[in-house]
Tab-separated table of C-alpha atoms in Angstrom:
chain	number	residue	atom	x	y	z
A	1	MET	CA	10.380	-58.909	-16.436
A	2	LEU	CA	8.492	-56.311	-17.429
A	3	PHE	CA	8.531	-54.854	-13.537
A	4	VAL	CA	12.058	-55.379	-13.017
A	5	VAL	CA	13.007	-53.200	-15.652
A	6	LEU	CA	10.559	-50.521	-14.961
A	7	GLY	CA	11.662	-50.515	-11.400
A	8	CYS	CA	15.679	-50.062	-12.430
A	9	SER	CA	14.504	-47.156	-14.540
A	10	VAL	CA	12.808	-45.388	-12.059
A	11	ALA	CA	15.411	-46.220	-9.366
A	12	PHE	CA	18.198	-44.693	-11.915
A	13	ALA	CA	15.544	-41.946	-12.930
A	14	LEU	CA	15.406	-40.820	-9.408
A	15	LEU	CA	19.301	-41.437	-8.658
A	16	VAL	CA	19.736	-38.650	-11.544
A	17	VAL	CA	17.559	-36.491	-9.942
A	18	GLU	CA	19.132	-36.569	-6.345
A	19	VAL	CA	22.909	-35.859	-7.979
A	20	VAL	CA	21.386	-32.934	-9.998
A	21	HIS	CA	19.736	-31.501	-6.737
A	22	ARG	CA	22.725	-32.063	-4.900
A	23	LEU	CA	24.696	-29.548	-7.432
A	24	VAL	CA	21.877	-27.382	-8.044
A	25	ARG	CA	21.591	-26.572	-4.313
A	26	ARG	CA	25.282	-25.962	-3.839
A	27	PHE	CA	25.014	-23.063	-6.111
A	28	THR	CA	21.747	-21.815	-5.829
A	29	HIS	CA	20.464	-23.122	-1.880
A	30	SER	CA	17.117	-23.729	-3.191
A	31	GLY	CA	15.559	-27.341	-3.096
A	32	ARG	CA	12.284	-25.942	-4.650
A	33	MET	CA	12.813	-28.286	-7.836
A	34	TYR	CA	13.617	-31.688	-6.003
A	35	ARG	CA	10.088	-33.219	-5.375
A	36	PRO	CA	8.640	-31.989	-8.701
A	37	GLY	CA	11.792	-33.715	-10.150
A	38	GLN	CA	11.355	-37.159	-8.474
A	39	VAL	CA	7.674	-37.062	-9.709
A	40	PHE	CA	8.743	-35.648	-13.156
A	41	GLY	CA	11.633	-38.154	-13.402
A	42	ALA	CA	10.066	-41.442	-12.040
A	43	LEU	CA	7.074	-40.888	-14.687
A	44	LEU	CA	9.513	-39.837	-17.669
A	45	ALA	CA	11.478	-43.322	-16.833
A	46	ALA	CA	8.277	-44.947	-16.456
A	47	GLN	CA	6.838	-43.702	-19.594
A	48	ILE	CA	9.969	-44.524	-22.035
A	49	THR	CA	10.196	-48.217	-20.545
A	50	LEU	CA	5.898	-48.995	-21.513
A	51	SER	CA	7.310	-47.098	-24.824
A	52	VAL	CA	9.983	-49.758	-25.333
A	53	TYR	CA	7.957	-52.765	-23.680
A	54	PRO	CA	4.435	-51.893	-25.378
A	55	VAL	CA	1.491	-53.263	-23.247
A	56	GLU	CA	-1.902	-53.385	-23.607
A	57	ALA	CA	-3.542	-51.353	-20.957
A	58	PRO	CA	-4.904	-48.131	-23.064
A	59	ILE	CA	-6.126	-46.688	-19.907
A	60	THR	CA	-2.899	-46.775	-17.652
A	61	LEU	CA	-1.032	-45.330	-20.473
A	62	HIS	CA	-3.304	-41.974	-20.508
A	63	LEU	CA	-3.270	-41.727	-17.068
A	64	LEU	CA	0.401	-41.655	-16.819
A	65	GLY	CA	0.545	-39.203	-19.970
A	66	ILE	CA	-1.707	-36.929	-18.009
A	67	ALA	CA	0.377	-37.508	-14.723
A	68	LEU	CA	3.503	-36.446	-16.759
A	69	ILE	CA	1.604	-33.594	-18.229
A	70	LEU	CA	0.803	-32.314	-14.827
A	71	ALA	CA	4.987	-33.177	-13.549
A	72	SER	CA	6.309	-31.056	-16.230
A	73	ALA	CA	4.071	-28.264	-15.125
A	74	TRP	CA	5.000	-28.669	-11.231
A	75	LEU	CA	9.298	-29.063	-12.292
A	76	LEU	CA	8.669	-26.316	-15.006
A	77	SER	CA	6.877	-23.406	-12.214
A	78	ALA	CA	9.522	-24.584	-9.884
A	79	PHE	CA	12.500	-23.950	-12.217
A	80	ILE	CA	10.795	-20.452	-12.945
A	81	SER	CA	10.586	-19.841	-8.882
A	82	THR	CA	14.119	-20.845	-8.296
A	83	LEU	CA	15.588	-18.527	-11.210
A	84	VAL	CA	13.234	-15.775	-9.612
A	85	ASP	CA	14.351	-16.474	-5.872
A	86	ILE	CA	17.810	-16.782	-7.368
A	87	SER	CA	17.186	-13.111	-8.648
A	88	LEU	CA	15.610	-11.473	-5.992
A	89	SER	CA	18.252	-12.879	-3.799
A	90	ARG	CA	20.778	-10.883	-5.298
A	91	ILE	CA	18.685	-7.495	-5.097
A	92	ARG	CA	18.876	-6.602	-1.571
A	93	THR	CA	16.150	-4.499	0.350
A	94	ASP	CA	17.330	-4.086	3.578
A	95	VAL	CA	19.266	-1.064	2.896
A	96	THR	CA	18.569	2.269	3.039
A	97	ASP	CA	17.748	3.702	0.058
A	98	ASN	CA	15.578	0.379	-1.442
A	99	ARG	CA	13.225	2.363	-3.678
A	100	HIS	CA	14.708	0.713	-6.820
A	101	ALA	CA	15.029	-2.829	-5.195
A	102	ARG	CA	11.361	-3.208	-4.130
A	103	ARG	CA	10.213	-1.897	-7.508
A	104	VAL	CA	12.211	-4.698	-9.003
A	105	HIS	CA	11.031	-7.427	-6.596
A	106	THR	CA	7.227	-6.131	-7.015
A	107	GLN	CA	7.539	-6.622	-10.871
A	108	VAL	CA	9.348	-9.418	-10.640
A	109	VAL	CA	6.518	-11.132	-8.488
A	110	LEU	CA	3.755	-10.467	-10.174
A	111	ILE	CA	5.176	-11.856	-13.310
A	112	ARG	CA	6.247	-14.760	-12.021
A	113	ARG	CA	2.790	-15.193	-10.782
A	114	LEU	CA	1.129	-14.294	-14.333
A	115	VAL	CA	3.657	-16.765	-15.677
A	116	LEU	CA	2.622	-19.406	-13.639
A	117	VAL	CA	-0.975	-18.803	-13.741
A	118	VAL	CA	-0.004	-19.635	-17.707
A	119	ILE	CA	1.449	-22.513	-17.213
A	120	GLY	CA	-1.418	-23.875	-15.397
A	121	VAL	CA	-3.896	-23.130	-18.485
A	122	LEU	CA	-1.491	-24.505	-20.589
A	123	ALA	CA	-1.180	-27.437	-18.917
A	124	VAL	CA	-5.064	-27.814	-18.542
A	125	GLY	CA	-5.103	-27.549	-22.019
A	126	THR	CA	-2.973	-29.949	-23.127
A	127	ILE	CA	-4.501	-32.615	-21.202
A	128	LEU	CA	-8.095	-31.845	-22.609
A	129	MET	CA	-6.276	-32.406	-26.025
A	130	THR	CA	-5.720	-35.772	-24.949
A	131	PHE	CA	-9.085	-36.999	-24.772
A	132	PRO	CA	-10.721	-38.194	-28.763
A	133	GLY	CA	-13.779	-36.109	-27.315
A	134	ALA	CA	-12.289	-32.866	-26.728
A	135	ARG	CA	-10.731	-32.880	-30.355
A	136	ALA	CA	-14.209	-34.107	-32.224
A	137	ILE	CA	-16.333	-30.751	-30.281
A	138	GLY	CA	-13.120	-28.748	-31.044
A	139	SER	CA	-14.999	-27.198	-33.861
A	140	THR	CA	-17.676	-26.511	-32.264
A	141	VAL	CA	-15.865	-24.574	-29.828
A	142	LEU	CA	-14.625	-22.671	-32.216
A	143	ALA	CA	-17.458	-21.568	-34.200
A	144	SER	CA	-19.424	-20.544	-30.862
A	145	ALA	CA	-15.868	-19.031	-29.956
A	146	ALA	CA	-17.027	-15.032	-29.867
A	147	VAL	CA	-20.263	-15.895	-27.978
A	148	ILE	CA	-18.351	-17.558	-25.468
A	149	GLY	CA	-15.732	-15.069	-25.035
A	150	ALA	CA	-18.466	-12.217	-24.844
A	151	VAL	CA	-20.293	-13.991	-21.733
A	152	ALA	CA	-17.054	-15.262	-20.263
A	153	ALA	CA	-15.796	-11.346	-20.860
A	154	LEU	CA	-18.922	-10.189	-19.115
A	155	ALA	CA	-18.747	-12.471	-16.234
A	156	ALA	CA	-15.219	-11.653	-15.220
A	157	GLN	CA	-15.050	-8.260	-16.154
A	158	SER	CA	-14.056	-6.908	-12.422
A	159	LEU	CA	-11.686	-9.787	-12.491
A	160	LEU	CA	-9.446	-9.394	-16.154
A	161	GLY	CA	-10.060	-5.788	-14.594
A	162	ASN	CA	-7.975	-6.278	-11.373
A	163	VAL	CA	-5.642	-8.534	-13.390
A	164	ILE	CA	-5.141	-5.170	-15.665
A	165	SER	CA	-4.668	-3.261	-12.955
A	166	GLY	CA	-2.011	-5.235	-11.181
A	167	MET	CA	0.016	-5.126	-13.889
A	168	GLN	CA	-0.296	-1.439	-14.369
A	169	ILE	CA	0.764	-1.029	-10.742
A	170	ALA	CA	3.942	-3.385	-11.381
A	171	PHE	CA	4.922	-1.156	-13.929
A	172	SER	CA	3.832	2.361	-13.089
A	173	ASP	CA	5.751	2.435	-10.219
A	174	ALA	CA	2.706	3.739	-8.226
A	175	ILE	CA	2.828	1.717	-5.264
A	176	ARG	CA	5.597	-1.623	-4.602
A	177	LEU	CA	6.439	-3.846	-1.808
A	178	ASP	CA	7.432	-2.090	1.754
A	179	ASP	CA	5.587	1.244	0.342
A	180	VAL	CA	4.608	2.885	3.180
A	181	VAL	CA	1.019	4.160	2.593
A	182	VAL	CA	-2.320	5.457	3.813
A	183	VAL	CA	-5.440	3.943	2.585
A	184	GLU	CA	-9.255	4.564	3.976
A	185	GLY	CA	-7.880	6.563	7.216
A	186	GLU	CA	-5.336	3.409	8.085
A	187	TRP	CA	-1.889	3.460	7.911
A	188	GLY	CA	0.504	0.880	6.809
A	189	ARG	CA	2.965	-0.923	4.592
A	190	VAL	CA	2.314	-2.693	1.757
A	191	GLU	CA	2.702	-6.808	2.248
A	192	ASP	CA	2.249	-8.043	-0.615
A	193	ILE	CA	0.749	-7.112	-4.279
A	194	THR	CA	-1.106	-9.814	-6.659
A	195	LEU	CA	-2.916	-9.745	-9.605
A	196	THR	CA	-5.990	-9.297	-7.936
A	197	TYR	CA	-5.591	-7.761	-4.660
A	198	VAL	CA	-3.136	-5.491	-2.286
A	199	VAL	CA	-2.299	-6.739	1.324
A	200	MET	CA	-1.554	-3.709	3.697
A	201	HIS	CA	-0.138	-4.654	7.077
A	202	LEU	CA	-1.210	-2.340	9.230
A	203	TRP	CA	0.707	-0.369	12.168
A	204	ASP	CA	-1.449	-2.362	14.720
A	205	ASP	CA	-0.858	-6.140	12.428
A	206	ARG	CA	-4.139	-6.116	11.199
A	207	ARG	CA	-4.656	-6.610	7.546
A	208	LEU	CA	-6.442	-4.654	4.924
A	209	VAL	CA	-7.275	-6.398	1.944
A	210	LEU	CA	-7.727	-4.026	-0.831
A	211	PRO	CA	-8.617	-4.820	-4.972
A	212	THR	CA	-5.728	-3.862	-7.011
A	213	SER	CA	-8.187	-1.880	-8.865
A	214	TYR	CA	-8.643	0.552	-5.736
A	215	PHE	CA	-4.798	2.379	-6.440
A	216	LEU	CA	-5.916	3.009	-9.879
A	217	LYS	CA	-9.448	4.565	-9.059
A	218	THR	CA	-8.915	6.247	-5.748
A	219	PRO	CA	-6.466	8.347	-4.403
A	220	PHE	CA	-4.052	7.185	-1.402
A	221	GLU	CA	-0.685	8.414	-0.101
A	222	ASN	CA	2.613	7.200	-0.587
A	223	TRP	CA	5.127	8.198	1.905
A	224	THR	CA	7.718	6.581	0.705
A	225	ARG	CA	7.222	6.553	-3.228
A	226	THR	CA	10.625	8.377	-4.224
A	227	GLN	CA	12.189	8.668	-0.413
A	228	SER	CA	11.553	7.229	3.127
A	229	ALA	CA	12.623	10.961	5.140
A	230	LEU	CA	9.377	12.693	6.115
A	231	LEU	CA	8.142	15.779	7.994
A	232	GLY	CA	5.687	15.916	10.768
A	233	THR	CA	4.159	18.244	12.761
A	234	VAL	CA	3.017	18.815	16.774
A	235	ASP	CA	0.192	21.481	17.476
A	236	LEU	CA	0.177	23.450	20.999
A	237	ASP	CA	-2.885	25.693	21.794
A	238	LEU	CA	-1.257	27.831	24.967
A	239	ASP	CA	-1.111	31.122	26.528
A	240	TRP	CA	-0.089	34.676	25.081
A	241	THR	CA	2.092	34.552	27.826
A	242	VAL	CA	4.286	31.641	26.483
A	243	PRO	CA	7.857	32.651	25.936
A	244	VAL	CA	8.214	31.601	22.016
A	245	GLU	CA	12.017	31.690	21.533
A	246	PRO	CA	13.376	30.092	24.722
A	247	MET	CA	10.973	27.302	23.888
A	248	ARG	CA	12.149	26.825	20.539
A	249	GLN	CA	15.795	26.485	21.686
A	250	GLU	CA	14.434	23.927	24.029
A	251	MET	CA	12.983	22.007	21.504
A	252	ARG	CA	16.281	21.988	19.564
A	253	SER	CA	18.400	20.841	22.216
A	254	MET	CA	15.895	18.184	22.614
A	255	LEU	CA	16.256	17.281	19.145
A	256	GLU	CA	19.746	17.031	19.023
A	257	GLY	CA	19.927	14.773	22.171
A	258	SER	CA	17.348	12.286	20.059
A	259	ASP	CA	18.678	9.504	18.002
A	260	LEU	CA	15.161	9.500	16.070
A	261	TRP	CA	16.097	13.101	14.607
A	262	ASP	CA	17.462	12.894	11.202
A	263	GLY	CA	19.080	16.437	12.046
A	264	ARG	CA	17.068	18.220	8.714
A	265	VAL	CA	14.340	20.500	10.028
A	266	SER	CA	13.591	21.706	13.310
A	267	VAL	CA	11.256	24.527	13.394
A	268	LEU	CA	8.645	25.960	15.826
A	269	GLN	CA	6.398	28.798	14.759
A	270	VAL	CA	3.374	30.638	16.227
A	271	THR	CA	0.650	29.598	13.165
A	272	ALA	CA	-2.403	31.074	14.871
A	273	ALA	CA	-3.165	33.330	17.590
A	274	THR	CA	-7.016	33.823	18.430
A	275	GLN	CA	-9.397	34.387	20.925
A	276	GLY	CA	-7.668	32.832	24.362
A	277	PHE	CA	-4.751	30.899	22.912
A	278	VAL	CA	-1.745	30.949	20.426
A	279	ARG	CA	-1.699	27.789	18.785
A	280	LEU	CA	2.598	27.153	18.248
A	281	ARG	CA	3.634	24.498	15.465
A	282	ALA	CA	6.227	22.435	15.742
A	283	LEU	CA	7.800	20.824	12.502
A	284	VAL	CA	10.138	17.889	12.948
A	285	SER	CA	12.125	15.445	10.449
A	286	ALA	CA	12.644	11.746	10.801
A	287	ALA	CA	14.408	9.235	8.692
A	288	ASP	CA	11.322	6.934	7.971
A	289	ALA	CA	7.295	6.925	9.005
A	290	GLY	CA	7.940	4.758	12.375
A	291	LYS	CA	11.023	7.192	13.422
A	292	LEU	CA	9.007	10.393	12.477
A	293	TRP	CA	5.367	8.951	14.932
A	294	ASP	CA	7.624	8.093	17.648
A	295	LEU	CA	9.618	11.642	17.417
A	296	ARG	CA	6.512	13.723	17.308
A	297	CYS	CA	5.273	12.109	20.604
A	298	LEU	CA	8.729	12.632	22.113
A	299	THR	CA	8.372	16.623	21.137
A	300	ARG	CA	4.710	16.580	22.323
A	301	GLU	CA	5.903	15.315	25.970
A	302	HIS	CA	9.184	17.144	25.952
A	303	LEU	CA	7.546	20.608	25.344
A	304	VAL	CA	4.072	19.781	27.744
A	305	ASP	CA	6.890	18.610	30.725
A	306	TRP	CA	8.785	21.488	29.729
A	307	VAL	CA	6.205	24.157	29.803
A	308	GLN	CA	4.528	22.955	33.546
A	309	ARG	CA	7.715	22.729	34.906
A	310	HIS	CA	9.594	26.505	33.504
A	311	HIS	CA	6.259	28.218	32.926
A	312	SER	CA	3.097	27.148	34.587
A	313	GLY	CA	1.407	30.319	33.578
A	314	ALA	CA	1.814	29.580	29.658
A	315	LEU	CA	-0.498	26.712	30.124
A	316	PRO	CA	-4.163	27.253	28.504
A	317	GLN	CA	-6.166	29.623	30.857
A	318	VAL	CA	-9.509	31.081	30.167
A	319	ARG	CA	-9.761	34.624	31.874
A	320	THR	CA	-13.055	36.455	32.839
A	321	ARG	CA	-14.139	39.831	33.884
A	322	THR	CA	-17.218	41.566	35.419
A	323	VAL	CA	-17.503	45.238	34.760
A	324	THR	CA	-18.980	47.410	37.498
A	325	GLY	CA	-21.170	50.243	37.366
A	326	ALA	CA	-20.895	50.676	33.312
A	327	LYS	CA	-23.147	52.910	31.962
A	328	LYS	CA	-25.721	51.796	29.763
A	329	GLN	CA	-24.937	52.905	25.980
A	330	GLN	CA	-27.387	55.800	23.948
A	331	PRO	CA	-28.531	54.024	20.729
A	332	VAL	CA	-26.623	55.248	17.468
A	333	SER	CA	-28.998	57.408	15.545
A	334	ASP	CA	-30.161	55.353	12.567
A	335	GLN	CA	-28.819	57.520	9.513
A	336	HIS	CA	-25.528	57.251	11.056
A	337	THR	CA	-25.512	53.587	12.357
A	338	ASP	CA	-23.559	50.663	10.161
A	339	ALA	CA	-24.905	47.310	12.675
A	340	ARG	CA	-25.599	45.661	9.711
A	341	VAL	CA	-24.079	45.129	6.002
A	342	PHE	CA	-27.461	45.065	4.140
A	343	GLY	CA	-30.222	47.508	5.581
A	344	GLU	CA	-30.159	50.440	8.172
A	345	SER	CA	-27.924	52.662	5.872
A	346	VAL	CA	-28.054	53.612	2.443
A	347	ASP	CA	-25.368	51.154	0.818
A	348	GLY	CA	-26.843	48.533	3.057
A	349	ALA	CA	-30.353	49.152	1.294
A	350	GLN	CA	-28.388	48.775	-2.230
A	351	ARG	CA	-26.657	45.688	-0.805
A	352	GLU	CA	-29.360	44.315	0.000
A	353	GLN	CA	-31.503	45.226	-3.240
A	354	ALA	CA	-28.565	43.780	-5.332
A	355	PHE	CA	-28.372	40.862	-3.931
A	356	ALA	CA	-32.241	40.159	-3.055
A	357	GLY	CA	-33.034	39.575	-6.629
A	358	PRO	CA	-36.039	40.603	-8.230
A	359	ARG	CA	-38.972	40.647	-6.057
A	360	GLU	CA	-42.882	39.890	-6.980
A	361	SER	CA	-44.697	43.184	-6.357
A	362	SER	CA	-47.785	42.922	-4.128
A	363	ALA	CA	-50.108	44.696	-5.869
A	364	PRO	CA	-52.682	41.929	-7.177
A	365	ALA	CA	-52.300	41.016	-10.957
A	366	ALA	CA	-55.014	42.403	-13.659
A	367	PRO	CA	-57.544	40.225	-14.685
A	368	PRO	CA	-56.973	39.054	-18.653
A	369	SER	CA	-58.916	40.986	-21.008
């Protein structure tokens, strides 16, 4: 009789869970709670049935209680994850200006993980309290709580530091999910942020894993903290005969015909003119880091090709000159020479004395009396 009632109650609980799941799925399109709901419903039905029909099986009842606690924690975790999924689905990140959305996603994901950890700890604590031995040693544990706390804090110092750093990152807005950052000389996007580490998806599909405390102790570049639009440079070392203005117009024409350029900045300037070359720096702008990289490469290739086709004489050259029959220069009188900054002149001798500091006398020291 007991097994028949137990089977009917479990079947009824599973039927209720199925109906609730279909209703929840219609409004949330999420099935996270289905499996934990089935397990929790079946265990709860069995617990209620066994409480109505007492049986002499304390071990079975104890194990059933532990399983019910674990199922409750599982169901609660699934419920919180479902709420988070529903909330994040309303905040889209696939838009042009998604800085606020990425910030909310980062904070919500970290809070969810912290809550899940708390639920797990509470579940374990509740299970331990079901054992009589755990209650008996409670006073001893409390008496030594200070020592245990000090040892645990020392042992978990690094872990706790990373957890606190993770919470600071979530609410300080220093980095967010999908931010483009440069760390340790590597360029990539923030793929995942946990309580203890950050995963970067690098441009060549590698993954760089860093502790969260790294971003609070080490400087790094965040290219998308306020906006995704960026400026980039292209440097070219050419001959002094390069026509700058036609080259500037050619670059402008090329940018206007490219869909990578966002139309903000198009600048070509001579930034250096030393030795046998002049350095031209092209400054261009794009909507994001990926487009900027391609635009810089396109600009460099186009300008190099333009110089080769239309002004090959402006390519980098090394000039030499041979002088024949040159007269040997006569040495300049010492009293008029300015060959050295220190010495060889009155001013040079004064500077040498001023910067040389005190010197030891070459005369032998007098013996002590």
